Amino acid sequence: MVKVILHGSNGHMGRIIDSLIAEDPEIEIVAGVDRVSGAVNPYPVFSSIENCKVQADVIIDFANASAEDALLDYCVTKRIPLVLCTTGLSEAQLDHVREAEKHVAVLKSANMSLGINTLIDLLHRASDVFCKAGFDVEIVEKHHRRKLDAPSGTAIALADAVNESQGNVYHYVYDRSQRRQARDDKEIGISAVRGGSIVGEHEVIFAGMDELITFRHTAYSRAVFGKGAIEAAKFLAGKGAGHYDMADVIAAD
């Protein structure tokens, strides 16, 4: 049984993970951490990670970026592996993550969805066929109207999968409104749509002469990210220091 501390236990993703773990016999939450009180949890909840004295095998983090530095220090001191799902980290915090990875296992991914990470794996292989045959590559991502950043980190990760597989010969184009010229052979167009309550949709288009191949992933709820984080926690428990991502989780299955 994998024992988890849930960092950000009373937030939206924390509640989703709570409900998913309650139905999983291989993992349990032994403590939560959240500055917001008032929720009824079947485990103790602490206002900060420094106050948590409960022993665990791994921490799942879906909290605010402002709490990340204290969490990383705690993980290093206690030697507890970390599934890091919090976004919006500063460059200084990303440096802190890289330093922590020298001492403890840290799994960080642009998207925790098992489907997206399997798609990334497929793109590495598909690109070898389509890019070498001269197909153009376009990526379209869609999210809810409240999402602040564009394009999404996942869209960039998908573009990177194509680019890395071809020796990083591509450049990215985010806006063609000021360009009156035909696309060149080594560009990947990335477009963002914002509206309504779209959880997340990503489409990778390989466009050739008289032929079109599309890879699409649609998230219908945020539970897909919670499921991925749980599988990542099971994988990471007991692992040695270093950087891990969801590709490692998928490869282990």
Short mmCIF file of C-alpha atoms in Angstrom, two decimals:
data_model
loop_
_atom_site.label_atom_id
_atom_site.label_comp_id
_atom_site.label_asym_id
_atom_site.label_seq_id
_atom_site.Cartn_x
_atom_site.Cartn_y
_atom_site.Cartn_z
CA MET A 1 0.00 0.00 0.00
CA VAL A 2 1.49 3.33 -1.10
CA LYS A 3 1.04 6.06 1.51
CA VAL A 4 0.52 9.59 0.17
CA ILE A 5 0.61 13.11 1.54
CA LEU A 6 -1.72 15.23 -0.62
CA HIS A 7 -0.36 18.77 -0.89
CA GLY A 8 -3.30 20.99 -1.80
CA SER A 9 -5.84 18.52 -0.43
CA ASN A 10 -8.80 20.91 -0.24
CA GLY A 11 -8.44 22.45 -3.69
CA HIS A 12 -10.40 21.34 -6.75
CA MET A 13 -7.79 18.82 -7.92
CA GLY A 14 -7.14 17.71 -4.36
CA ARG A 15 -10.79 16.75 -3.93
CA ILE A 16 -10.75 14.87 -7.23
CA ILE A 17 -7.65 12.90 -6.22
CA ASP A 18 -9.19 12.25 -2.80
CA SER A 19 -12.24 10.63 -4.38
CA LEU A 20 -10.17 8.59 -6.87
CA ILE A 21 -7.79 7.25 -4.21
CA ALA A 22 -10.74 6.28 -2.00
CA GLU A 23 -11.62 3.70 -4.66
CA ASP A 24 -8.07 2.43 -5.25
CA PRO A 25 -6.91 -0.44 -3.00
CA GLU A 26 -3.22 0.10 -3.86
CA ILE A 27 -2.84 3.60 -2.44
CA GLU A 28 -4.09 5.71 0.48
CA ILE A 29 -3.88 9.31 1.68
CA VAL A 30 -2.36 9.50 5.16
CA ALA A 31 -2.27 13.31 5.46
CA GLY A 32 -3.22 16.48 3.62
CA VAL A 33 -1.78 19.97 3.49
CA ASP A 34 -3.88 23.02 2.70
CA ARG A 35 -4.16 26.60 3.94
CA VAL A 36 -7.93 26.43 3.40
CA SER A 37 -9.70 24.82 6.36
CA GLY A 38 -13.30 23.76 6.88
CA ALA A 39 -13.36 20.67 4.67
CA VAL A 40 -14.15 17.32 6.27
CA ASN A 41 -11.27 14.95 5.49
CA PRO A 42 -10.82 11.34 6.67
CA TYR A 43 -7.13 12.12 7.38
CA PRO A 44 -5.33 14.93 9.24
CA VAL A 45 -4.84 18.17 7.29
CA PHE A 46 -2.05 20.60 8.16
CA SER A 47 -1.87 24.29 7.29
CA SER A 48 1.70 23.99 5.98
CA ILE A 49 4.01 21.19 4.94
CA GLU A 50 6.46 22.10 7.72
CA ASN A 51 3.81 21.16 10.32
CA CYS A 52 3.20 17.71 8.84
CA LYS A 53 4.74 14.95 10.96
CA VAL A 54 3.03 12.02 9.22
CA GLN A 55 5.29 9.54 7.45
CA ALA A 56 4.56 8.74 3.82
CA ASP A 57 6.04 7.11 0.72
CA VAL A 58 5.35 9.96 -1.71
CA ILE A 59 3.78 13.43 -1.97
CA ILE A 60 1.31 14.47 -4.67
CA ASP A 61 1.39 18.24 -5.17
CA PHE A 62 -1.52 20.18 -6.67
CA ALA A 63 -1.13 23.40 -4.68
CA ASN A 64 -0.16 27.03 -5.27
CA ALA A 65 3.26 27.89 -6.69
CA SER A 66 3.94 30.10 -3.66
CA ALA A 67 4.21 26.97 -1.50
CA GLU A 68 6.64 25.14 -3.78
CA ASP A 69 9.95 26.16 -2.24
CA ALA A 70 8.97 24.99 1.25
CA LEU A 71 7.66 21.74 -0.22
CA LEU A 72 10.88 21.03 -2.11
CA ASP A 73 12.96 21.67 1.02
CA TYR A 74 10.69 19.32 3.00
CA CYS A 75 11.00 16.55 0.40
CA VAL A 76 14.79 16.82 0.36
CA THR A 77 15.04 16.84 4.16
CA LYS A 78 12.65 13.90 4.61
CA ARG A 79 13.80 12.11 1.42
CA ILE A 80 10.19 11.77 0.23
CA PRO A 81 9.63 11.46 -3.55
CA LEU A 82 7.48 14.19 -5.09
CA VAL A 83 4.91 14.11 -7.90
CA LEU A 84 4.98 17.80 -8.82
CA CYS A 85 1.78 18.88 -10.59
CA THR A 86 1.70 22.55 -9.62
CA THR A 87 2.12 24.90 -12.60
CA GLY A 88 3.29 28.49 -12.97
CA LEU A 89 6.68 28.02 -11.32
CA SER A 90 9.22 30.80 -11.72
CA GLU A 91 12.66 30.24 -13.24
CA ALA A 92 14.15 30.39 -9.74
CA GLN A 93 11.71 27.72 -8.58
CA LEU A 94 12.53 25.53 -11.58
CA ASP A 95 16.19 25.84 -10.57
CA HIS A 96 15.12 24.75 -7.07
CA VAL A 97 13.39 21.72 -8.60
CA ARG A 98 16.54 20.76 -10.49
CA GLU A 99 18.59 21.09 -7.31
CA ALA A 100 16.10 18.94 -5.36
CA GLU A 101 16.33 16.22 -8.02
CA LYS A 102 19.95 15.67 -6.99
CA HIS A 103 18.73 14.45 -3.60
CA VAL A 104 15.24 13.00 -4.08
CA ALA A 105 12.99 11.58 -6.82
CA VAL A 106 10.88 14.29 -8.49
CA LEU A 107 8.36 13.55 -11.24
CA LYS A 108 7.33 16.62 -13.21
CA SER A 109 5.37 16.64 -16.47
CA ALA A 110 3.70 19.31 -18.61
CA ASN A 111 0.52 17.21 -18.50
CA MET A 112 -0.32 14.37 -16.11
CA SER A 113 -2.80 12.68 -18.45
CA LEU A 114 -1.83 9.13 -19.40
CA GLY A 115 -3.48 9.72 -22.78
CA ILE A 116 -1.46 12.84 -23.58
CA ASN A 117 1.79 11.18 -22.59
CA THR A 118 1.01 8.14 -24.70
CA LEU A 119 0.26 10.54 -27.57
CA ILE A 120 3.68 12.15 -27.08
CA ASP A 121 5.26 8.71 -27.41
CA LEU A 122 3.25 8.04 -30.59
CA LEU A 123 4.28 11.40 -32.07
CA HIS A 124 7.95 10.52 -31.81
CA ARG A 125 7.30 7.53 -34.03
CA ALA A 126 4.76 9.13 -36.38
CA SER A 127 7.04 12.10 -37.03
CA ASP A 128 9.73 9.82 -38.39
CA VAL A 129 7.30 8.79 -41.12
CA PHE A 130 5.40 11.98 -41.90
CA CYS A 131 8.05 14.67 -41.40
CA LYS A 132 10.56 12.80 -43.53
CA ALA A 133 7.88 12.57 -46.22
CA GLY A 134 7.50 16.37 -46.20
CA PHE A 135 4.20 16.67 -44.31
CA ASP A 136 3.42 20.03 -42.69
CA VAL A 137 2.72 20.04 -38.93
CA GLU A 138 0.06 22.17 -37.21
CA ILE A 139 -1.14 22.03 -33.60
CA VAL A 140 -4.47 23.41 -32.36
CA GLU A 141 -5.27 23.52 -28.64
CA LYS A 142 -8.57 24.49 -27.00
CA HIS A 143 -9.23 25.40 -23.35
CA HIS A 144 -11.81 27.12 -21.17
CA ARG A 145 -12.24 30.87 -21.22
CA ARG A 146 -10.50 31.35 -17.84
CA LYS A 147 -7.14 29.90 -18.91
CA LEU A 148 -4.62 32.74 -18.85
CA ASP A 149 -1.65 31.37 -20.79
CA ALA A 150 -1.50 30.55 -24.50
CA PRO A 151 -0.41 28.32 -26.05
CA SER A 152 -0.77 25.63 -23.41
CA GLY A 153 2.27 23.88 -21.98
CA THR A 154 0.88 20.67 -23.40
CA ALA A 155 0.75 22.11 -26.93
CA ILE A 156 4.41 23.07 -26.59
CA ALA A 157 5.22 19.57 -25.30
CA LEU A 158 3.51 18.04 -28.34
CA ALA A 159 5.46 20.34 -30.67
CA ASP A 160 8.66 19.48 -28.83
CA ALA A 161 7.96 15.76 -29.33
CA VAL A 162 7.81 16.28 -33.09
CA ASN A 163 10.79 18.63 -33.11
CA GLU A 164 13.06 16.50 -30.93
CA SER A 165 12.39 13.42 -33.03
CA GLN A 166 13.70 15.33 -36.07
CA GLY A 167 16.82 16.79 -34.46
CA ASN A 168 15.22 20.11 -33.44
CA VAL A 169 15.18 21.51 -36.98
CA TYR A 170 11.72 23.13 -36.63
CA HIS A 171 10.75 26.58 -35.36
CA TYR A 172 7.34 27.49 -33.91
CA VAL A 173 4.91 30.04 -35.34
CA TYR A 174 2.18 31.29 -32.97
CA ASP A 175 0.59 34.07 -35.05
CA ARG A 176 0.30 34.53 -38.81
CA SER A 177 -1.81 37.70 -38.74
CA GLN A 178 1.19 39.91 -39.61
CA ARG A 179 2.78 37.45 -42.03
CA ARG A 180 1.94 37.55 -45.74
CA GLN A 181 4.04 34.65 -46.88
CA ALA A 182 3.71 30.94 -47.42
CA ARG A 183 4.73 28.65 -44.56
CA ASP A 184 8.23 27.22 -44.84
CA ASP A 185 9.13 23.56 -44.59
CA LYS A 186 10.50 23.76 -41.07
CA GLU A 187 7.77 25.50 -39.11
CA ILE A 188 5.20 24.10 -36.71
CA GLY A 189 2.11 26.28 -36.41
CA ILE A 190 0.54 26.40 -32.94
CA SER A 191 -2.93 27.92 -32.48
CA ALA A 192 -4.92 28.52 -29.28
CA VAL A 193 -8.70 28.66 -28.78
CA ARG A 194 -10.27 29.95 -25.53
CA GLY A 195 -13.95 29.60 -24.73
CA GLY A 196 -16.67 28.22 -22.52
CA SER A 197 -15.81 25.35 -20.22
CA ILE A 198 -13.52 23.30 -22.49
CA VAL A 199 -11.34 21.23 -20.17
CA GLY A 200 -8.69 20.60 -22.78
CA GLU A 201 -8.41 19.49 -26.40
CA HIS A 202 -5.21 19.08 -28.38
CA GLU A 203 -4.96 18.24 -32.05
CA VAL A 204 -1.78 17.49 -34.01
CA ILE A 205 -2.22 17.67 -37.78
CA PHE A 206 0.16 16.16 -40.32
CA ALA A 207 -0.85 17.65 -43.67
CA GLY A 208 0.58 16.19 -46.87
CA MET A 209 -0.35 16.38 -50.52
CA ASP A 210 -3.82 14.82 -50.85
CA GLU A 211 -3.52 13.24 -47.38
CA LEU A 212 -4.30 14.38 -43.84
CA ILE A 213 -3.53 12.57 -40.58
CA THR A 214 -4.83 13.92 -37.27
CA PHE A 215 -3.99 12.90 -33.71
CA ARG A 216 -6.46 14.27 -31.13
CA HIS A 217 -6.79 14.06 -27.37
CA THR A 218 -9.84 15.39 -25.52
CA ALA A 219 -10.12 15.69 -21.74
CA TYR A 220 -13.74 15.68 -20.60
CA SER A 221 -12.92 16.33 -16.94
CA ARG A 222 -9.93 17.10 -14.77
CA ALA A 223 -10.13 13.57 -13.39
CA VAL A 224 -7.77 12.46 -16.19
CA PHE A 225 -5.00 14.53 -14.59
CA GLY A 226 -5.79 13.08 -11.16
CA LYS A 227 -5.64 9.51 -12.48
CA GLY A 228 -2.27 10.21 -14.04
CA ALA A 229 -0.93 11.71 -10.81
CA ILE A 230 -2.03 8.65 -8.86
CA GLU A 231 -0.31 6.27 -11.28
CA ALA A 232 2.78 8.49 -11.08
CA ALA A 233 2.74 8.28 -7.27
CA LYS A 234 2.58 4.49 -7.36
CA PHE A 235 5.49 4.46 -9.79
CA LEU A 236 7.65 6.99 -7.90
CA ALA A 237 7.38 5.48 -4.40
CA GLY A 238 10.74 3.99 -3.50
CA LYS A 239 12.60 5.45 -6.49
CA GLY A 240 16.07 6.96 -6.14
CA ALA A 241 16.97 10.61 -6.61
CA GLY A 242 16.57 12.08 -10.07
CA HIS A 243 14.23 13.60 -12.62
CA TYR A 244 11.28 11.52 -13.80
CA ASP A 245 8.33 12.25 -16.07
CA MET A 246 5.17 10.52 -17.27
CA ALA A 247 7.09 8.79 -20.05
CA ASP A 248 8.79 6.76 -17.32
CA VAL A 249 5.41 5.79 -15.87
CA ILE A 250 4.12 4.65 -19.23
CA ALA A 251 7.30 2.71 -20.03
CA ALA A 252 7.01 0.87 -16.70
CA ASP A 253 3.47 -0.40 -17.44
#
